[in-house]
mmCIF file of C-alpha atoms and ligand atoms in Angstrom:
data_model
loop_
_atom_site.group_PDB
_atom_site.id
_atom_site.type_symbol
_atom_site.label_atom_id
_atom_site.label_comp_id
_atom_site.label_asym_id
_atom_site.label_seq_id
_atom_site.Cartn_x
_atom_site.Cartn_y
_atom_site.Cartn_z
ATOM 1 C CA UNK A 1 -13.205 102.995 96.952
ATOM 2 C CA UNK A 2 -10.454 104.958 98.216
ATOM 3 C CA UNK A 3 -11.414 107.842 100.066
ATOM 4 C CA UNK A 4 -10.193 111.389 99.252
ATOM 5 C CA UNK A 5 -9.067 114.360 101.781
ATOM 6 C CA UNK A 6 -8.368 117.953 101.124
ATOM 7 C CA UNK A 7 -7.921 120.357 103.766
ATOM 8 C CA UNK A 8 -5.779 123.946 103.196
ATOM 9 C CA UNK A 9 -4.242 126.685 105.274
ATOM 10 C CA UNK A 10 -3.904 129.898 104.668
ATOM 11 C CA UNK A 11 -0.469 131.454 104.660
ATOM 12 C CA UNK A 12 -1.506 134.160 106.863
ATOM 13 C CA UNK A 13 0.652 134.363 109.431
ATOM 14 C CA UNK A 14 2.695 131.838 111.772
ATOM 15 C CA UNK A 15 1.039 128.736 112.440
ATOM 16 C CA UNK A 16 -0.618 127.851 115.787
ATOM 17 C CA UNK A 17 -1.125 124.886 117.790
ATOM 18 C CA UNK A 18 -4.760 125.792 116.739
ATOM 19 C CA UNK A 19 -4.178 125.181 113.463
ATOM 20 C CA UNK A 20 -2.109 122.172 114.732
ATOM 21 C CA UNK A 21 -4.397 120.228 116.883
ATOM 22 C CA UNK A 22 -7.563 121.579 114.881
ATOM 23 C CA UNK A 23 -6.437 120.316 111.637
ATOM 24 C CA UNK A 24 -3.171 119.120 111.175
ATOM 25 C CA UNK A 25 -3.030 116.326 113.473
ATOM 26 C CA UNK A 26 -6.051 114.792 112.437
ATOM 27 C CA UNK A 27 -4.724 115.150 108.427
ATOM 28 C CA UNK A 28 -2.105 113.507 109.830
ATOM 29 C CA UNK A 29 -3.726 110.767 110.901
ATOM 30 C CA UNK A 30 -6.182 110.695 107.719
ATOM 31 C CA UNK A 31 -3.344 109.544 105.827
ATOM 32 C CA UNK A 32 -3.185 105.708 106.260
ATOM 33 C CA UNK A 33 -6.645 105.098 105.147
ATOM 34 C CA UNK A 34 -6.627 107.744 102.148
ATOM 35 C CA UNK A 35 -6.031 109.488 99.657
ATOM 36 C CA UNK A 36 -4.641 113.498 101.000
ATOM 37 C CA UNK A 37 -4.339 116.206 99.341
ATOM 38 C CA UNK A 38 -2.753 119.841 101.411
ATOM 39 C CA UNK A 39 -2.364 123.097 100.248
ATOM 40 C CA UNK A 40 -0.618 126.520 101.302
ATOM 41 C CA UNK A 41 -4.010 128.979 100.508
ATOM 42 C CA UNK A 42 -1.889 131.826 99.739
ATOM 43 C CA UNK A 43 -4.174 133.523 97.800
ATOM 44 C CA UNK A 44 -6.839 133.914 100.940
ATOM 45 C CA UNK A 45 -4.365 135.486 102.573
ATOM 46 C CA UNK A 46 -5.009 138.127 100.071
ATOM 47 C CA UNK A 47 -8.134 139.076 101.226
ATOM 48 C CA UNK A 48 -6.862 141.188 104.375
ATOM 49 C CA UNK A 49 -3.974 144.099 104.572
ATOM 50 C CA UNK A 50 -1.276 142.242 103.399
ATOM 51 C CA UNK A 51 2.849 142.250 103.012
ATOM 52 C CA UNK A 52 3.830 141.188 99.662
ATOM 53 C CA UNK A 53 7.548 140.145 100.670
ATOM 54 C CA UNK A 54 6.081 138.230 104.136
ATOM 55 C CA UNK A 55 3.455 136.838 102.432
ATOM 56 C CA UNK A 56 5.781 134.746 100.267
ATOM 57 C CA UNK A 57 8.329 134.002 103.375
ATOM 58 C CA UNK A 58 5.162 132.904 105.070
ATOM 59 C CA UNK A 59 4.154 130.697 102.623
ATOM 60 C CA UNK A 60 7.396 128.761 102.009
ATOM 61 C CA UNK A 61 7.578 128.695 106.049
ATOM 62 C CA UNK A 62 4.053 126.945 105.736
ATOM 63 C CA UNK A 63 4.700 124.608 103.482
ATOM 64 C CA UNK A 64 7.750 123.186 104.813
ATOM 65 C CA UNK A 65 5.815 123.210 108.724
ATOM 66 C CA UNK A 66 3.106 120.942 106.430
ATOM 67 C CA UNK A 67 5.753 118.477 105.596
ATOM 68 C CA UNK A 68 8.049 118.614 108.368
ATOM 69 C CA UNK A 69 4.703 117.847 110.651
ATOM 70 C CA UNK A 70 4.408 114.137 108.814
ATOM 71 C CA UNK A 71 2.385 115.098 105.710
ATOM 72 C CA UNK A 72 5.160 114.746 103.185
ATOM 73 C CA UNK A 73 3.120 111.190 102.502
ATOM 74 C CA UNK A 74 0.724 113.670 100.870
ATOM 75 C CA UNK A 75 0.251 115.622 97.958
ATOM 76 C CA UNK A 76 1.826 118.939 99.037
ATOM 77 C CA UNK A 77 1.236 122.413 96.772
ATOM 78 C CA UNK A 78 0.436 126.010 97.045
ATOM 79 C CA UNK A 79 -2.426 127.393 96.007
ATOM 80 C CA UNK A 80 -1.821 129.811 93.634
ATOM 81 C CA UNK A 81 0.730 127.701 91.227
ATOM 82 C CA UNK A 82 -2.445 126.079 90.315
ATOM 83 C CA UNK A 83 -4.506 128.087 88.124
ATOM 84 C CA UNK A 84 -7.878 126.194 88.092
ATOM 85 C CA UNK A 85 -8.070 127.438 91.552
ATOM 86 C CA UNK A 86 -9.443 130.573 90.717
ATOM 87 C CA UNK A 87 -11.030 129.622 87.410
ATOM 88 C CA UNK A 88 -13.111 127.059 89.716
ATOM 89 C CA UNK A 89 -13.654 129.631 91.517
ATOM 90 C CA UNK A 90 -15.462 131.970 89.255
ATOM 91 C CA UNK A 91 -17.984 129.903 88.058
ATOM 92 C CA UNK A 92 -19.178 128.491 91.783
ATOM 93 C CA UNK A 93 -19.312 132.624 92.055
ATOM 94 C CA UNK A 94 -21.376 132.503 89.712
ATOM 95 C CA UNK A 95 -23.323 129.765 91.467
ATOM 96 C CA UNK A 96 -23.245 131.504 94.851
ATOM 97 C CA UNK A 97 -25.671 134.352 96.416
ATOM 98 C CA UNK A 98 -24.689 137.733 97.804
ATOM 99 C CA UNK A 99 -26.782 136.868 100.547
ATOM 100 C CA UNK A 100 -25.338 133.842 101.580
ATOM 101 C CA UNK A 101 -21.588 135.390 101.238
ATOM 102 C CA UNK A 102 -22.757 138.044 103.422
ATOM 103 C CA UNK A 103 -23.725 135.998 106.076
ATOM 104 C CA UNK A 104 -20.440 134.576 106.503
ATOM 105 C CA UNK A 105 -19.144 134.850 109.752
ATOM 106 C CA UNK A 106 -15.677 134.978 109.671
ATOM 107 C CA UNK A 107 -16.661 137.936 106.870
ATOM 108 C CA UNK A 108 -19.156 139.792 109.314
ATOM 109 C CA UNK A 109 -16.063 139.610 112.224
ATOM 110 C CA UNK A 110 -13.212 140.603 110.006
ATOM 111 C CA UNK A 111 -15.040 143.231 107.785
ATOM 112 C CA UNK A 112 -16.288 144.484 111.061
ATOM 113 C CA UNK A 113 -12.263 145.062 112.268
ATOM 114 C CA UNK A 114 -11.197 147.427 108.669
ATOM 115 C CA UNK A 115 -11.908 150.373 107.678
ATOM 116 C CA UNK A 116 -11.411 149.368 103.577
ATOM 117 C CA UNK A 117 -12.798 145.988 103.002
ATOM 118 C CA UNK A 118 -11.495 143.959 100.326
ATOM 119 C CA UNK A 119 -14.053 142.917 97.926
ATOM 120 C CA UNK A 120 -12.115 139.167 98.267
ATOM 121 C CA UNK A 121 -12.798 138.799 101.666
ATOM 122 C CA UNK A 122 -16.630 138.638 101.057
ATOM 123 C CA UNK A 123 -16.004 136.692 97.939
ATOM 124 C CA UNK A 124 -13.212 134.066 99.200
ATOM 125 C CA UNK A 125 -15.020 131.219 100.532
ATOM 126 C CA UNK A 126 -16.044 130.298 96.885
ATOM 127 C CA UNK A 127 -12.330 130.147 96.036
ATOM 128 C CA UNK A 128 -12.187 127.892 99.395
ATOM 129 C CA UNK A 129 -15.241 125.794 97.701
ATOM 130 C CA UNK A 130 -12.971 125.519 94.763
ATOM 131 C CA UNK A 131 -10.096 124.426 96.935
ATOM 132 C CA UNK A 132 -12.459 121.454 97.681
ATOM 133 C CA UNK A 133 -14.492 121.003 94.873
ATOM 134 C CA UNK A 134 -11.663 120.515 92.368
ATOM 135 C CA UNK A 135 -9.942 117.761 94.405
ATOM 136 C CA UNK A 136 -13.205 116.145 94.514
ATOM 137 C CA UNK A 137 -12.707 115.344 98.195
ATOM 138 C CA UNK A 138 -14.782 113.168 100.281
ATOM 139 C CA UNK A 139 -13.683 114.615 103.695
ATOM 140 C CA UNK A 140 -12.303 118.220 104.439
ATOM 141 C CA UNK A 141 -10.378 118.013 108.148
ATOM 142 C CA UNK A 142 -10.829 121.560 109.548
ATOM 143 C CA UNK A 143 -11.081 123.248 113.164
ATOM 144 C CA UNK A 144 -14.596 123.827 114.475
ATOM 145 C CA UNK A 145 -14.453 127.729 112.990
ATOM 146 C CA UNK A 146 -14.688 126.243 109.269
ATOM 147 C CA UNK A 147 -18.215 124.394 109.848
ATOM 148 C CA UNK A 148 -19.551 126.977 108.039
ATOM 149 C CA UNK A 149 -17.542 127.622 105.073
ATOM 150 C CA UNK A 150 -17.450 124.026 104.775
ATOM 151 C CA UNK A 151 -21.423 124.140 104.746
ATOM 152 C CA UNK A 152 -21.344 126.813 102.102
ATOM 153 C CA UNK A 153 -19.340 124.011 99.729
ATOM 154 C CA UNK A 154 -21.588 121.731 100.069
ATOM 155 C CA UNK A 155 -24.482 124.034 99.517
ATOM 156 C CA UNK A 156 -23.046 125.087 96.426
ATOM 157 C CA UNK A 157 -21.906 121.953 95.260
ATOM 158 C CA UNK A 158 -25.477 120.523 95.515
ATOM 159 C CA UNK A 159 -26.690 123.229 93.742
ATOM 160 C CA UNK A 160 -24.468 123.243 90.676
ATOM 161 C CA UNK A 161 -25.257 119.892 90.733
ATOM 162 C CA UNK A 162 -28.628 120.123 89.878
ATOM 163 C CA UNK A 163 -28.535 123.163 87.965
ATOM 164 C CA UNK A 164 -26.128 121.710 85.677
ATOM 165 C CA UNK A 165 -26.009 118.130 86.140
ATOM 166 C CA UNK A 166 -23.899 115.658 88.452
ATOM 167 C CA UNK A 167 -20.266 117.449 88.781
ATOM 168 C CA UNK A 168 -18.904 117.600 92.355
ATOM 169 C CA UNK A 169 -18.620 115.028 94.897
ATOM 170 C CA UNK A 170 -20.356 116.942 98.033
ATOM 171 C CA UNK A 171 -17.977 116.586 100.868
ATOM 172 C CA UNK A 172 -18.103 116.712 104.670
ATOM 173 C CA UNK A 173 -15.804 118.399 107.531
ATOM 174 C CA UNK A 174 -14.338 116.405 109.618
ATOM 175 C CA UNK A 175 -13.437 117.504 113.021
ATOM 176 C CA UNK A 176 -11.411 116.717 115.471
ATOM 177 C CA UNK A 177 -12.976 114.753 118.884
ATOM 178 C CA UNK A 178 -10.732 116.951 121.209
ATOM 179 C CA UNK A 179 -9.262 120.498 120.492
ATOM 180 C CA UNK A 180 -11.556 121.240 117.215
ATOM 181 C CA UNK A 181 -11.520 125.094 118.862
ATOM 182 C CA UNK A 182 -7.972 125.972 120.449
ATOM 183 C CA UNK A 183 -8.711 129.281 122.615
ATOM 184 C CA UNK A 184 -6.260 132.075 123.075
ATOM 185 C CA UNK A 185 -4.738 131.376 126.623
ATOM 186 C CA UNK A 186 -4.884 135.026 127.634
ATOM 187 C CA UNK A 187 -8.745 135.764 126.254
ATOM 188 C CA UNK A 188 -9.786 131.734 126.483
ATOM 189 C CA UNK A 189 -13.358 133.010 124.760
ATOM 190 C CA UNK A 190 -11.258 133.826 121.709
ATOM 191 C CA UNK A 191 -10.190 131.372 119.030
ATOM 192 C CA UNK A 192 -6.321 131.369 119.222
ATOM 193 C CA UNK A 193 -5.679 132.888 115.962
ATOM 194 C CA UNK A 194 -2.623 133.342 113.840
ATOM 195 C CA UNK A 195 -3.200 136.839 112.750
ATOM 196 C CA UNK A 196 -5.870 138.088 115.322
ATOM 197 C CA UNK A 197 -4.746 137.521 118.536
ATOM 198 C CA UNK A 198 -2.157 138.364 121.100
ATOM 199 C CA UNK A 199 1.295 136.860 121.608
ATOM 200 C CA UNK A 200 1.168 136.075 124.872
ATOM 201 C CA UNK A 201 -1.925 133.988 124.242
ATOM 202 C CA UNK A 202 -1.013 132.208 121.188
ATOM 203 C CA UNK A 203 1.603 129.481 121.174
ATOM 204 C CA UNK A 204 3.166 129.069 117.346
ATOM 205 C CA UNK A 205 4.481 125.751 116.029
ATOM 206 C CA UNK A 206 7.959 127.380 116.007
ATOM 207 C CA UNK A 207 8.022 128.628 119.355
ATOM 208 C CA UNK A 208 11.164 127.658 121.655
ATOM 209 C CA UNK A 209 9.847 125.644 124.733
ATOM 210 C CA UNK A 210 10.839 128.318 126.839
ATOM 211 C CA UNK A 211 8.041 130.269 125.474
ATOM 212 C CA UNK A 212 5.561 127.699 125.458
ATOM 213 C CA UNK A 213 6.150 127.309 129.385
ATOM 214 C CA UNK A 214 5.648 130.721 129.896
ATOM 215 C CA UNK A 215 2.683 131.047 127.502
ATOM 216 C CA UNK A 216 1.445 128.394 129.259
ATOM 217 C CA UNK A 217 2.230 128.839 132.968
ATOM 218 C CA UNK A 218 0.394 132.980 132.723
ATOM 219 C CA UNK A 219 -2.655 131.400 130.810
ATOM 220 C CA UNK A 220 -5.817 132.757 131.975
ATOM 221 C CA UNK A 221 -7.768 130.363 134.168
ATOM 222 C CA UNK A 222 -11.325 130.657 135.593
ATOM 223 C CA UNK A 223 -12.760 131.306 138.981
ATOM 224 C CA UNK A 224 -12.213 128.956 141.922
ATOM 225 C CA UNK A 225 -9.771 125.972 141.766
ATOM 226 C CA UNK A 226 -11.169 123.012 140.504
ATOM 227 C CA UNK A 227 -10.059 121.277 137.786
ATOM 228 C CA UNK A 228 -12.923 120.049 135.491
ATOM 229 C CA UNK A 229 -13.877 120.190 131.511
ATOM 230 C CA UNK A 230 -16.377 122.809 131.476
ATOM 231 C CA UNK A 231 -16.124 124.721 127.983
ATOM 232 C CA UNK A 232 -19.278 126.995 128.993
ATOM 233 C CA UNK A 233 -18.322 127.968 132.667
ATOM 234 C CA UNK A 234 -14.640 127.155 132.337
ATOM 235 C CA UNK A 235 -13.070 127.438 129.409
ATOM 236 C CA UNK A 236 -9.805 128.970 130.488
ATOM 237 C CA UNK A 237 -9.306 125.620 132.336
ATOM 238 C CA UNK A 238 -11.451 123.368 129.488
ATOM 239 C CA UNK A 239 -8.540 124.966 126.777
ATOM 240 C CA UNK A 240 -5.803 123.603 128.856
ATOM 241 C CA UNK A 241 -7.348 119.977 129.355
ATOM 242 C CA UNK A 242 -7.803 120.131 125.736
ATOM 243 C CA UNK A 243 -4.377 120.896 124.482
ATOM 244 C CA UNK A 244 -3.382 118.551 126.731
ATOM 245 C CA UNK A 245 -5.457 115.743 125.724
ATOM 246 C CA UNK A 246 -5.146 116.148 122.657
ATOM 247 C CA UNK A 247 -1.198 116.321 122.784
ATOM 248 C CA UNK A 248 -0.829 113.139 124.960
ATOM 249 C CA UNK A 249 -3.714 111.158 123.580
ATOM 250 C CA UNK A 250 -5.401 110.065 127.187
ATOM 251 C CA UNK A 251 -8.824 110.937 126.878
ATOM 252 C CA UNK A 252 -9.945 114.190 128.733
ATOM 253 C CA UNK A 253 -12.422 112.630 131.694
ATOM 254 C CA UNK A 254 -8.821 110.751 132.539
ATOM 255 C CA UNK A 255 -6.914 113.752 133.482
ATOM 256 C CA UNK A 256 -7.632 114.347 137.164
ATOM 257 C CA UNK A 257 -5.852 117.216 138.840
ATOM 258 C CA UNK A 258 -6.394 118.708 142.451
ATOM 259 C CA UNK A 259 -5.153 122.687 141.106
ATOM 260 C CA UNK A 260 -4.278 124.368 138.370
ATOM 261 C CA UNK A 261 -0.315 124.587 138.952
ATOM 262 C CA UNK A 262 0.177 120.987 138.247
ATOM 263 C CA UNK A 263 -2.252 121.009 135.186
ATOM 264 C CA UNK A 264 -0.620 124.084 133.552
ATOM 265 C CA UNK A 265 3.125 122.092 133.788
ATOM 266 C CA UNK A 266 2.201 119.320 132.453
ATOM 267 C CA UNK A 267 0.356 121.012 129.943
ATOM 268 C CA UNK A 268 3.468 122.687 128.812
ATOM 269 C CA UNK A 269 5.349 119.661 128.386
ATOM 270 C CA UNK A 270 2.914 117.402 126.258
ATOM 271 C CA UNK A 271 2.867 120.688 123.698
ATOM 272 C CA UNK A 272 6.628 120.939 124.408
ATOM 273 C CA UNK A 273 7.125 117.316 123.403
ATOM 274 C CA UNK A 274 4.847 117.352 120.534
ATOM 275 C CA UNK A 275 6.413 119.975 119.125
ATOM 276 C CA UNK A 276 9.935 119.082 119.583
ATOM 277 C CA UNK A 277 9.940 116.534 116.550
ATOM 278 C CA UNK A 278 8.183 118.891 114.221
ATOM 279 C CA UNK A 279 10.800 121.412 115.183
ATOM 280 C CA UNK A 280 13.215 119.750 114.420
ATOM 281 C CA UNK A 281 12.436 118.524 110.927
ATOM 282 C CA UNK A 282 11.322 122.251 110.031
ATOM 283 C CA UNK A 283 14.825 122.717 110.988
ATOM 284 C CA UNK A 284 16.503 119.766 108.713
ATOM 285 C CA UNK A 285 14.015 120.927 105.574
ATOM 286 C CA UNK A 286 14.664 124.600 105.919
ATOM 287 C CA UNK A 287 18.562 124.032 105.669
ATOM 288 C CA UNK A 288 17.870 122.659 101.862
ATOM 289 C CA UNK A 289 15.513 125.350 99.912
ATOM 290 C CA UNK A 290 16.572 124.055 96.396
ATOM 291 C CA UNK A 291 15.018 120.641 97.727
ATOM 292 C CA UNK A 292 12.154 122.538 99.323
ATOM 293 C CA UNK A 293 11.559 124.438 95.717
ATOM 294 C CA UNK A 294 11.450 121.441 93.555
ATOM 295 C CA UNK A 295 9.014 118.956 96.146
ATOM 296 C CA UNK A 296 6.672 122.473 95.849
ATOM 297 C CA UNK A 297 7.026 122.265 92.165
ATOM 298 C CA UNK A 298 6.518 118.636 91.561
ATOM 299 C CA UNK A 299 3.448 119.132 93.681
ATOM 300 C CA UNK A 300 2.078 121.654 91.402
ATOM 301 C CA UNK A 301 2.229 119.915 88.479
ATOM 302 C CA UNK A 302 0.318 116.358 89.985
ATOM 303 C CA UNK A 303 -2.262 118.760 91.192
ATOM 304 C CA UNK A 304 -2.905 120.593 87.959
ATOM 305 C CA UNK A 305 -2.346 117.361 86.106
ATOM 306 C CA UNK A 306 -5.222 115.313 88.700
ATOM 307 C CA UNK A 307 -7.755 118.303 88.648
ATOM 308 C CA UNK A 308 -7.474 118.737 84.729
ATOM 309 C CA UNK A 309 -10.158 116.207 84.361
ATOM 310 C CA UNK A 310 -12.901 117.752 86.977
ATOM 311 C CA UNK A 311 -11.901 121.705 85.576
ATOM 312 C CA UNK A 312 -13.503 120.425 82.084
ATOM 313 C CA UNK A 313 -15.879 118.516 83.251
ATOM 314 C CA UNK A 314 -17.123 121.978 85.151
ATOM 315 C CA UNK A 315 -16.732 123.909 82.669
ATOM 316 C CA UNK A 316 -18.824 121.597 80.067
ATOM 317 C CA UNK A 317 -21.658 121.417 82.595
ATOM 318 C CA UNK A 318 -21.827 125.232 82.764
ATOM 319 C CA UNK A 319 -21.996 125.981 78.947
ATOM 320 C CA UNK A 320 -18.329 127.250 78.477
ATOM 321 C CA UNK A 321 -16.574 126.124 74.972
HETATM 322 N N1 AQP B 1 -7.980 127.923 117.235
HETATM 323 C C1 AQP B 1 -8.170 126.901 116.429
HETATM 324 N N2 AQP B 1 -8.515 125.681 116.930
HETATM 325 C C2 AQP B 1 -8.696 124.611 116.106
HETATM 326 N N3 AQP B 1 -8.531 124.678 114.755
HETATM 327 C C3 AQP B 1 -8.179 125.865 114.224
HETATM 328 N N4 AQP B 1 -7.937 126.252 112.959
HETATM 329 C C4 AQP B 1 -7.616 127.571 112.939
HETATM 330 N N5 AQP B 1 -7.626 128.057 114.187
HETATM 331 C C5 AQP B 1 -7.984 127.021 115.019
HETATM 332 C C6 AQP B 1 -8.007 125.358 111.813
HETATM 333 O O1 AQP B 1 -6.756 125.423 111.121
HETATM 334 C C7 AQP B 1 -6.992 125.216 109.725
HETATM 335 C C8 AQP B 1 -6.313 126.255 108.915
HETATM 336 O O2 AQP B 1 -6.936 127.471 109.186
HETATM 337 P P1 AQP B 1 -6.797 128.680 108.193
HETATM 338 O O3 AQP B 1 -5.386 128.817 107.835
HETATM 339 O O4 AQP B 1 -7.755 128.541 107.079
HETATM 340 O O5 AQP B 1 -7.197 129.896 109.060
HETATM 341 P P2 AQP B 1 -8.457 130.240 109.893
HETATM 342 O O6 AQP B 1 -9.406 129.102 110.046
HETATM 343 O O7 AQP B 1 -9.038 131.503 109.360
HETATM 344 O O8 AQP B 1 -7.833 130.489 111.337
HETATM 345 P P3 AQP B 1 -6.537 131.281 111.753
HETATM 346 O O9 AQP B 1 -5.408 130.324 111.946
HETATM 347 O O10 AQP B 1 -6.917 132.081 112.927
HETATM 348 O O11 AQP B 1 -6.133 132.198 110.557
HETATM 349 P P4 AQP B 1 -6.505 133.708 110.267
HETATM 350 O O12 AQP B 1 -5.726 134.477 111.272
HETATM 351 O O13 AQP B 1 -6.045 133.922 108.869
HETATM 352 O O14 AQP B 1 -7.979 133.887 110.417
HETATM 353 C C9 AQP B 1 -8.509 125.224 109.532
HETATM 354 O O15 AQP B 1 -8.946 123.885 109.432
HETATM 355 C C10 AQP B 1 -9.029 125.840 110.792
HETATM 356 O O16 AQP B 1 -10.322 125.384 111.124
#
């Protein structure tokens, strides 16, 4: 049987080689042997202090960085011009705990940062569920931060399940073997982040390669001068054998290096050159945003028309007419 794939970002601010390496990439590569399926979560980037006119710039930008990166083999869409989103979303809601929303990390560290706390941030990782759910996917590629929310699907999945009778294939995340947590290169203890973190330690798929040298050449490094994968004791040095790893495909025990000069350069240039193509095709699809609008719109309508079937299904096993 063909296997499915899901995974969604959310259109929440530029994205990051994080978000790149982490998930991207390895969606990617998912797409020879199945069945993919990518959104633009526009509506979780609702749940924080938002910009209505950037949030919809954002969200274009997103979608074309999803198909200039090599997913245009995919089902491309976003989010919210697919209403059984957040009907799906409702009833696993309605399936879901306080208790378990609440203890929700990424809810505990962003609630913790605001002073008024939308109620949508506590509630959004049953919308996420839904994401999955209603594609019915098999494997969910995500950065090491989503373990849990992906956890939380599966939880509730289960439990519909056997509340109200077989529904939802119960999925699994799917990480990445190298770079599954990108860290900010000026705090490397901090996720790099594409609306919490600094710009100096981020690097953003759109960034010139004149900034990604820089970026790259002032990251924060460790104590002493050896060179050696170390997340725990040296993760400033650990992030930067990572990304590059990850970006030129040798494994990370192959990359030997006697200081960190020569392992920051040519750092810089396996993120420059895997970048460069991606650039360049955001570039080519940007110039046409008729063409843009109507691959976003065909999308739309094969996702609404391929989730019809599960939506009723759900909504059957729940006791809705
Ligand atoms: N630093 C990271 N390293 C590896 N993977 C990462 N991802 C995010 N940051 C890293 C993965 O990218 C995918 C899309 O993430 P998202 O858009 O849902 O946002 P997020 O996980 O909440 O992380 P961000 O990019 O920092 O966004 P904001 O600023 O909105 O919180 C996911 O698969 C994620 O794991």
């Amino acid at each position: 049987m063909t296997k499915r794939v899901f995974s969604a970002f959310t259109a929440s601010g530029h994205l990051t080689l994080g978000n790149f390496l982490g998930a991207m990439l390895p969606a990617v590569r998912l797409q020879d042997e199945a069945d993919c399926v990518y959104a633009v979560a526009d509506l979780h980037a609702l749940t924080v202090k938002h910009d209505p006119a950037r949030l919809r710039a954002r969200t274009r930008e997103m979608a074309t960085m999803l198909l200039a990166c090599g997913l245009d083999r995919s089902l491309v869409y976003i989010q919210s011009q697919v209403p059984a989103h957040t009907a799906l979303a409702f009833l696993l809601e309605s399936t879901a705990y306080f208790g378990e929303m609440r203890r929700m990390i990424q809810f505990k560290e962003k609630s913790a940062k605001q002073e008024e706390v939308r109620l949508s941030l506590l509630t959004y990782p049953a919308l996420m569920a839904a994401d999955i759910l209603l594609h019915r996917a098999h494997f969910i590629p995500v950065g090491e931060d989503q373990r849990q929310h992906v956890e939380l699907t599966r939880d509730l999945a289960i439990r519909f399940n056997r509340l109200y009778g077989e529904t939802f294939t119960v999925p699994e995340a799917v990480h990445p073997p190298v770079a599954a947590r990108v860290m900010d290169l000026t705090v490397p203890t901090s996720k790099m982040s594409k609306s919490d973190g600094s710009a100096a330690g981020t690097i953003y798929l759109l960034d010139p390669p004149a900034d990604i040298h820089r970026k790259i050449m002032r990251a924060v490094t460790d104590t002493g001068t050896e060179v050696r994968y170390d997340p725990q004791d040296k993760p400033g040095v650990s992030n930067l054998l990572a990304m590059l790893a990850a970006c030129s495909g040798q494994p990370v025990e192959s990359l030997v290096y006697d200081g960190y000069g020569a392992l920051k350069r040519d750092t810089a240039e396996a993120v420059v050159e895997t970048l460069r193509p991606l650039q360049e095709r955001h570039a080519e699809l940007s110039s046409d945003q008729a063409e843009l609008s109507r691959i976003l719109a065909a999308g739309a309508e094969r996702a609404a028309d391929r989730t019809a079937g599960l939506m009723a299904a759900a909504r059957e096993a729940i006791g809705l007419s």
